CSV table of C-alpha atoms and ligand atoms in Angstrom, one decimal:
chain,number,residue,atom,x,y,z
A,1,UNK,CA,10.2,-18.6,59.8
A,2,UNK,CA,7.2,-17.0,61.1
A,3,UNK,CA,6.1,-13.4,59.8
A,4,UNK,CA,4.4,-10.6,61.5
A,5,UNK,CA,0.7,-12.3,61.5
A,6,UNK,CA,-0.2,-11.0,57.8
A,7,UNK,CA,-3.2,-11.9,55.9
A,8,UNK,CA,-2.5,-13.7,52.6
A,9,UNK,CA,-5.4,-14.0,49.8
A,10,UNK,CA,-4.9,-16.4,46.8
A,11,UNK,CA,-7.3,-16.3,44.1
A,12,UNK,CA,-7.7,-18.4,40.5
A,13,UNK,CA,-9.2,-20.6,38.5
A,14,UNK,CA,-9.8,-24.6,38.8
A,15,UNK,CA,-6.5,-26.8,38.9
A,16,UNK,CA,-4.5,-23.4,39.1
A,17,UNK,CA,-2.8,-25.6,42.2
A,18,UNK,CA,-3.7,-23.4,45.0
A,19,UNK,CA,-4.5,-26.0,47.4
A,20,UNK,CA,-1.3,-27.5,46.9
A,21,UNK,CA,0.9,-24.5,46.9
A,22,UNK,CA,-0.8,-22.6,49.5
A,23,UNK,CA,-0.7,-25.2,52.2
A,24,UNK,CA,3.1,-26.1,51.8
A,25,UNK,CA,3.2,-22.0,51.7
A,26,UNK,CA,1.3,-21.8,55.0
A,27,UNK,CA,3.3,-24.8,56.6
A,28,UNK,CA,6.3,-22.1,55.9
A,29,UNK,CA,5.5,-19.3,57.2
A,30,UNK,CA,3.3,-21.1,60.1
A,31,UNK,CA,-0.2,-19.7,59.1
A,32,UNK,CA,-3.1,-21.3,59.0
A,33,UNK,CA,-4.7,-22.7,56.0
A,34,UNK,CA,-8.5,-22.2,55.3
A,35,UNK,CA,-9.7,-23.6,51.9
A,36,UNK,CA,-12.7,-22.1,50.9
A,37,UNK,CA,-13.1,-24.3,48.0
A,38,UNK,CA,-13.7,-27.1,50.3
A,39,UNK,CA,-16.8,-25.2,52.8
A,40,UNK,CA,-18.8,-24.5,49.0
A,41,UNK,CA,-17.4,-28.3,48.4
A,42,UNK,CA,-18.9,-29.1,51.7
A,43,UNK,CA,-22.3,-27.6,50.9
A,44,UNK,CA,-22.6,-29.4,47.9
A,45,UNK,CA,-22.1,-32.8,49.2
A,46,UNK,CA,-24.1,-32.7,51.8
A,47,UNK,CA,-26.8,-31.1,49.5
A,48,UNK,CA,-26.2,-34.5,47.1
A,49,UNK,CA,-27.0,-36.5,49.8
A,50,UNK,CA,-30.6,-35.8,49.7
A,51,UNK,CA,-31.1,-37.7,46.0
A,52,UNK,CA,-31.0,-36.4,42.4
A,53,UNK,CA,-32.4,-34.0,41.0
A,54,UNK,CA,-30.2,-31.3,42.8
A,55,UNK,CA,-32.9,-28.2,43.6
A,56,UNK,CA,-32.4,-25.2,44.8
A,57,UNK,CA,-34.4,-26.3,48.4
A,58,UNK,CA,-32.3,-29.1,48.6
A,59,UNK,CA,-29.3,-26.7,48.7
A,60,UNK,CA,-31.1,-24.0,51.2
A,61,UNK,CA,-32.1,-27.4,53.6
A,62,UNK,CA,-28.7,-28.6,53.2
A,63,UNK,CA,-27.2,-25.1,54.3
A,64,UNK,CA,-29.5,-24.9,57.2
A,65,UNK,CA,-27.7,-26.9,59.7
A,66,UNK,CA,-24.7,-27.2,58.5
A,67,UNK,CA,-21.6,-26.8,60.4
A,68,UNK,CA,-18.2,-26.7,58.5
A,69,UNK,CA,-15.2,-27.2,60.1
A,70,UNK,CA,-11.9,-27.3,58.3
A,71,UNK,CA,-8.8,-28.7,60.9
A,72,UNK,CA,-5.3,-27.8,59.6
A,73,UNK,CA,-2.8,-29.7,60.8
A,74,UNK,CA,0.7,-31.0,60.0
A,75,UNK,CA,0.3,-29.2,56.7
A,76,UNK,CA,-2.7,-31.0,56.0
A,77,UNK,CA,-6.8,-29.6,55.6
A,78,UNK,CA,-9.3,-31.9,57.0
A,79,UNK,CA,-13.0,-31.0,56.6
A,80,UNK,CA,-15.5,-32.0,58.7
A,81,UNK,CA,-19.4,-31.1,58.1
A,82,UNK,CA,-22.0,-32.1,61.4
A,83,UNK,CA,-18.7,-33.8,63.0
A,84,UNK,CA,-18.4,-36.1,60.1
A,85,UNK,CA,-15.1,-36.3,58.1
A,86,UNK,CA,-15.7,-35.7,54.7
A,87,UNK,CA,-11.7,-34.9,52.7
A,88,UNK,CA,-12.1,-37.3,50.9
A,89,UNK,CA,-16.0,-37.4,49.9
A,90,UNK,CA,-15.4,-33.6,48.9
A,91,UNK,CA,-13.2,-33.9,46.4
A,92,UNK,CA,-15.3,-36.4,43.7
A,93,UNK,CA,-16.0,-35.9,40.0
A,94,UNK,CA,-19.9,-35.8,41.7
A,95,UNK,CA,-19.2,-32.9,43.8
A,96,UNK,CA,-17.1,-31.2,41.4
A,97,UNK,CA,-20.2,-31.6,38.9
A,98,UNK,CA,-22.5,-29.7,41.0
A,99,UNK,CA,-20.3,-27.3,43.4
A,100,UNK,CA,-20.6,-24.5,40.9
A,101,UNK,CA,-24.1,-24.3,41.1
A,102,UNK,CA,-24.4,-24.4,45.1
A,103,UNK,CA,-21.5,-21.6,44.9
A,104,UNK,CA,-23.6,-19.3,42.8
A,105,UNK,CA,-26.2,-19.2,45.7
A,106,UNK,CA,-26.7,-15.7,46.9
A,107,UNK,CA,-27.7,-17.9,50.5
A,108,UNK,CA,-24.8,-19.6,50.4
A,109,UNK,CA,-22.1,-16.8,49.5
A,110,UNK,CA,-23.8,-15.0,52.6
A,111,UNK,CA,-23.2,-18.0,55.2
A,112,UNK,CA,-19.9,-19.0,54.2
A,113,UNK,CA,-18.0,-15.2,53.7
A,114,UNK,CA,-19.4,-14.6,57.5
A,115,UNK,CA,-17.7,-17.6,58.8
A,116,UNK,CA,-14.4,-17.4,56.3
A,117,UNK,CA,-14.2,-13.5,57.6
A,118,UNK,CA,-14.1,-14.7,61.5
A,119,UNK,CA,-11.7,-17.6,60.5
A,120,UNK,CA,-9.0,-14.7,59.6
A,121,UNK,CA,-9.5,-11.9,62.3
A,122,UNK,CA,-6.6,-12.5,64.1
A,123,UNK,CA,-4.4,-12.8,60.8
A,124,UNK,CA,-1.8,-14.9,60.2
A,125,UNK,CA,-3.5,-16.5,57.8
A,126,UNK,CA,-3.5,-18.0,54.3
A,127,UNK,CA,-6.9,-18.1,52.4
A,128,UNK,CA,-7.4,-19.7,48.7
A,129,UNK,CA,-10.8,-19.1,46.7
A,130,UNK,CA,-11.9,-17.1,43.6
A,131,UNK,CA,-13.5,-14.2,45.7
A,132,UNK,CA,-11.0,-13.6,48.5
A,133,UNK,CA,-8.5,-10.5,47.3
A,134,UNK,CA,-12.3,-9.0,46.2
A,135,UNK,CA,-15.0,-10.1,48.3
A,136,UNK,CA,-14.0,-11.9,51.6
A,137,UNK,CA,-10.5,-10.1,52.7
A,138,UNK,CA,-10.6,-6.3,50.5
A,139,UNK,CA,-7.7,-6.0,53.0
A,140,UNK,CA,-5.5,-8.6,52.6
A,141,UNK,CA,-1.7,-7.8,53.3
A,142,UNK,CA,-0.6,-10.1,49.7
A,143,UNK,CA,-2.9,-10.6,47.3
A,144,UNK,CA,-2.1,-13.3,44.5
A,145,UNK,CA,-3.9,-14.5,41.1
A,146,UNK,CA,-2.8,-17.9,40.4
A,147,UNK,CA,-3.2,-19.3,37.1
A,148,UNK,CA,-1.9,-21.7,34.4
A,149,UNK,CA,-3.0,-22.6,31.0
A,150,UNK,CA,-6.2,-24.1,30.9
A,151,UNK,CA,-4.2,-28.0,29.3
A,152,UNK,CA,-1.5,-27.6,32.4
A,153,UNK,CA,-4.6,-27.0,34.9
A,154,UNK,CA,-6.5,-30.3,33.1
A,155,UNK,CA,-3.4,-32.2,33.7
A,156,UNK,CA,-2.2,-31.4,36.8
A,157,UNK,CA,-6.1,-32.2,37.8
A,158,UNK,CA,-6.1,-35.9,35.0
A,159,UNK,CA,-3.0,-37.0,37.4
A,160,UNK,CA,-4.5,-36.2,40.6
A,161,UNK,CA,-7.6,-38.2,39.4
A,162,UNK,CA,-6.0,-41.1,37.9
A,163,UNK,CA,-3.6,-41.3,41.2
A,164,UNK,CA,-7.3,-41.2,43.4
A,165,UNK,CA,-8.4,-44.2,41.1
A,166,UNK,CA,-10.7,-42.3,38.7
A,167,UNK,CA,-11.5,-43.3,35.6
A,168,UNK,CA,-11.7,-40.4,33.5
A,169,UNK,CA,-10.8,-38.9,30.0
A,170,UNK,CA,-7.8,-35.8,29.9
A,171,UNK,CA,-10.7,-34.1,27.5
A,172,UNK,CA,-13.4,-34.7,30.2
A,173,UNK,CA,-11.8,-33.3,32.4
A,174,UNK,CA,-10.5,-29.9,30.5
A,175,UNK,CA,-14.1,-29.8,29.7
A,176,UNK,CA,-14.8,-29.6,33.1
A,177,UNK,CA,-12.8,-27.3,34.5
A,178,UNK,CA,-13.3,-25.1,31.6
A,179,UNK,CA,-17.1,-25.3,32.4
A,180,UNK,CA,-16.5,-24.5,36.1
A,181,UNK,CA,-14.8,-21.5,35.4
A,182,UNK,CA,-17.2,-19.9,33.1
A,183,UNK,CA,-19.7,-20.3,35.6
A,184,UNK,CA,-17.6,-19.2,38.3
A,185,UNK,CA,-16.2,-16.2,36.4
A,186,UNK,CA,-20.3,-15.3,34.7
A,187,UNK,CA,-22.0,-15.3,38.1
A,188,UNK,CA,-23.5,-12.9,39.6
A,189,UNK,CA,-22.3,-12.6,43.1
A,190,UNK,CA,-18.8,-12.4,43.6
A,191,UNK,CA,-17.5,-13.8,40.4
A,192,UNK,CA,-13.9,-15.5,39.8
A,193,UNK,CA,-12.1,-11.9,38.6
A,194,UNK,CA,-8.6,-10.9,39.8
A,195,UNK,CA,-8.3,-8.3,42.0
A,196,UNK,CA,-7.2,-4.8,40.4
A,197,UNK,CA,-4.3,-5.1,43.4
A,198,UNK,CA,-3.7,-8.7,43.1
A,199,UNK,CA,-0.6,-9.9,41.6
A,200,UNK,CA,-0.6,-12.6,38.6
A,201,UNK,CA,1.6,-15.1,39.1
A,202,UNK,CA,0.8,-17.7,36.0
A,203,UNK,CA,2.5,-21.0,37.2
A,204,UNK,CA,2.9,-22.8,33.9
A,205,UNK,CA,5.6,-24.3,33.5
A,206,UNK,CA,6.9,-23.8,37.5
A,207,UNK,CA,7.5,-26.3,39.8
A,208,UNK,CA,5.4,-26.9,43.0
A,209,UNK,CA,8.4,-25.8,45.2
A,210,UNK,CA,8.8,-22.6,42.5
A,211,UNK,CA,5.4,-21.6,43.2
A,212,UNK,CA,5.7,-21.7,47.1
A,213,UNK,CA,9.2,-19.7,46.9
A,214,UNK,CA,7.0,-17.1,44.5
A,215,UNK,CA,4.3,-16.5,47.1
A,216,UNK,CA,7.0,-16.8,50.2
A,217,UNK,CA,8.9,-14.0,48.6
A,218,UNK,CA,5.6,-11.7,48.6
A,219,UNK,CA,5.2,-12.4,52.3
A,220,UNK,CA,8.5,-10.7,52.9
B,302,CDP,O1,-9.7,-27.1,43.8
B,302,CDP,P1,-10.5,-26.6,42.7
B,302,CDP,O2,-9.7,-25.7,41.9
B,302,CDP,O3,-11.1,-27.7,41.9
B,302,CDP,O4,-11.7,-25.8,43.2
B,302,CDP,P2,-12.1,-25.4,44.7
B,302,CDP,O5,-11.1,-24.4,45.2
B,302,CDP,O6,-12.2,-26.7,45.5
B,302,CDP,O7,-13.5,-24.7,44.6
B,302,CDP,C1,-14.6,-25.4,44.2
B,302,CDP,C2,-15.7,-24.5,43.7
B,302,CDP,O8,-16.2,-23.7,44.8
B,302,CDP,C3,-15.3,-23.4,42.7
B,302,CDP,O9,-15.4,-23.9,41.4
B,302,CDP,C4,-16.3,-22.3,42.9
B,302,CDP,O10,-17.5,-22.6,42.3
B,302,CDP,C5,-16.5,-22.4,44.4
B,302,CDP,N1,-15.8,-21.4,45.2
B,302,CDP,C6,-16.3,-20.1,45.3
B,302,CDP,O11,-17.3,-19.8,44.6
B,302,CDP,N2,-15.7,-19.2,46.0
B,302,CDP,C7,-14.6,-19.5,46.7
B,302,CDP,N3,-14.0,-18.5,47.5
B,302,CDP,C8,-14.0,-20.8,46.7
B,302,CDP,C9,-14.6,-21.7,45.9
């Protein structure tokens, strides 16, 4: 079912289900999938790995050498950083803690827009973040704002935490995603906003398959 090689941009707000969505949508239409969540993700863990307290050096030395690499395949995102696979190390209550912070970096922004604009020159491509329709891909061909109410986007993220073996509280975790996005939506550079061409598509309530056919139908 491949399309003319359009540029997709999907924007929103933690546990919106972009990830999820936007990489069965890309299997679909036979794009390639870049989540930008996971390069800032990236970034932060390997910034973590130098020892509490995060600082902002540790973030800049951690950015210095680093080389992301995100491998779609089968429908699935693997992230590497420095040749090392980290999907899974990524995606932690730790790293979720902190990634914010490292994403607010005027440093960081800078490094990871460069290489998320060369990752979709030739098009055909799907990208999710909270800065794409605005910041990374003005251009985009379909530009979508995905949301959900802030307890449907705690419990869709509670399950996928249990199911990875956490051990966490539903009101932990609604605390943390509604932390993340004040601080995504308050900072300076680039902040979580829709785009004034983007279209809303508020998923509570839909099904995962609902939500693919939704974005499909605006690649027509
Ligand atoms: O999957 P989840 O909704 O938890 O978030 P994510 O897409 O993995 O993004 C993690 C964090 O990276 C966000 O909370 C933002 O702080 C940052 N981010 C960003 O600043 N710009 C992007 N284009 C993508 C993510």
């Amino acid at each position: 079912m491949r399309k003319r090689n359009l540029v997709v941009a999907i924007d929103g707000p933690a546990g919106a289900g972009k990830s999820t969505v936007a990489q069965l949508a890309a299997k679909k239409l036979e794009y390639t999938y870049i989540d930008t969540g996971a390069m800032y993700r990236a970034v932060a863990w390997r910034s973590l790995r130098a020892g509490a307290p995060l600082t902002d050096e540790k973030i800049l030395r951690a950015l210095e050498d680093i080389d992301v690499l995100l491998s779609y395949e089968d429908g699935k995102t693997r992230v590497f950083v420095n040749g090392e696979d980290v999907t899974k190390e990524i995606r932690t209550p730790e790293v979720s803690a902190v990634v914010s912070r490292v994403a607010a970096m005027g440093e960081v922004r800078a490094k990871l827009v460069e290489l998320q604009r060369k990752m979709a020159v030739h098009g055909a491509v799907l990208m999710d973040g909270r800065d794409i329709a605005t910041n990374v891909l003005p251009n985009a061909d379909v530009k979508i704002f995905l949301t959900a109410s802030i307890e449907e986007r705690a419990a869709r993220r509670w399950k996928e935490l249990k199911e990875k073996g956490y051990d966490t509280s539903f009101e932990e975790v609604k605390s943390d995603i509604a932390k993340r996005d004040k601080a995504d939506s308050e900072r300076e550079i680039s902040p979580l906003v829709q785009a004034e061409d983007a279209e809303l598509l508020d998923t509570t309530g839909m099904t995962i398959e609902e939500v693919v056919a939704a974005i499909l139908k605006r690649c027509e």
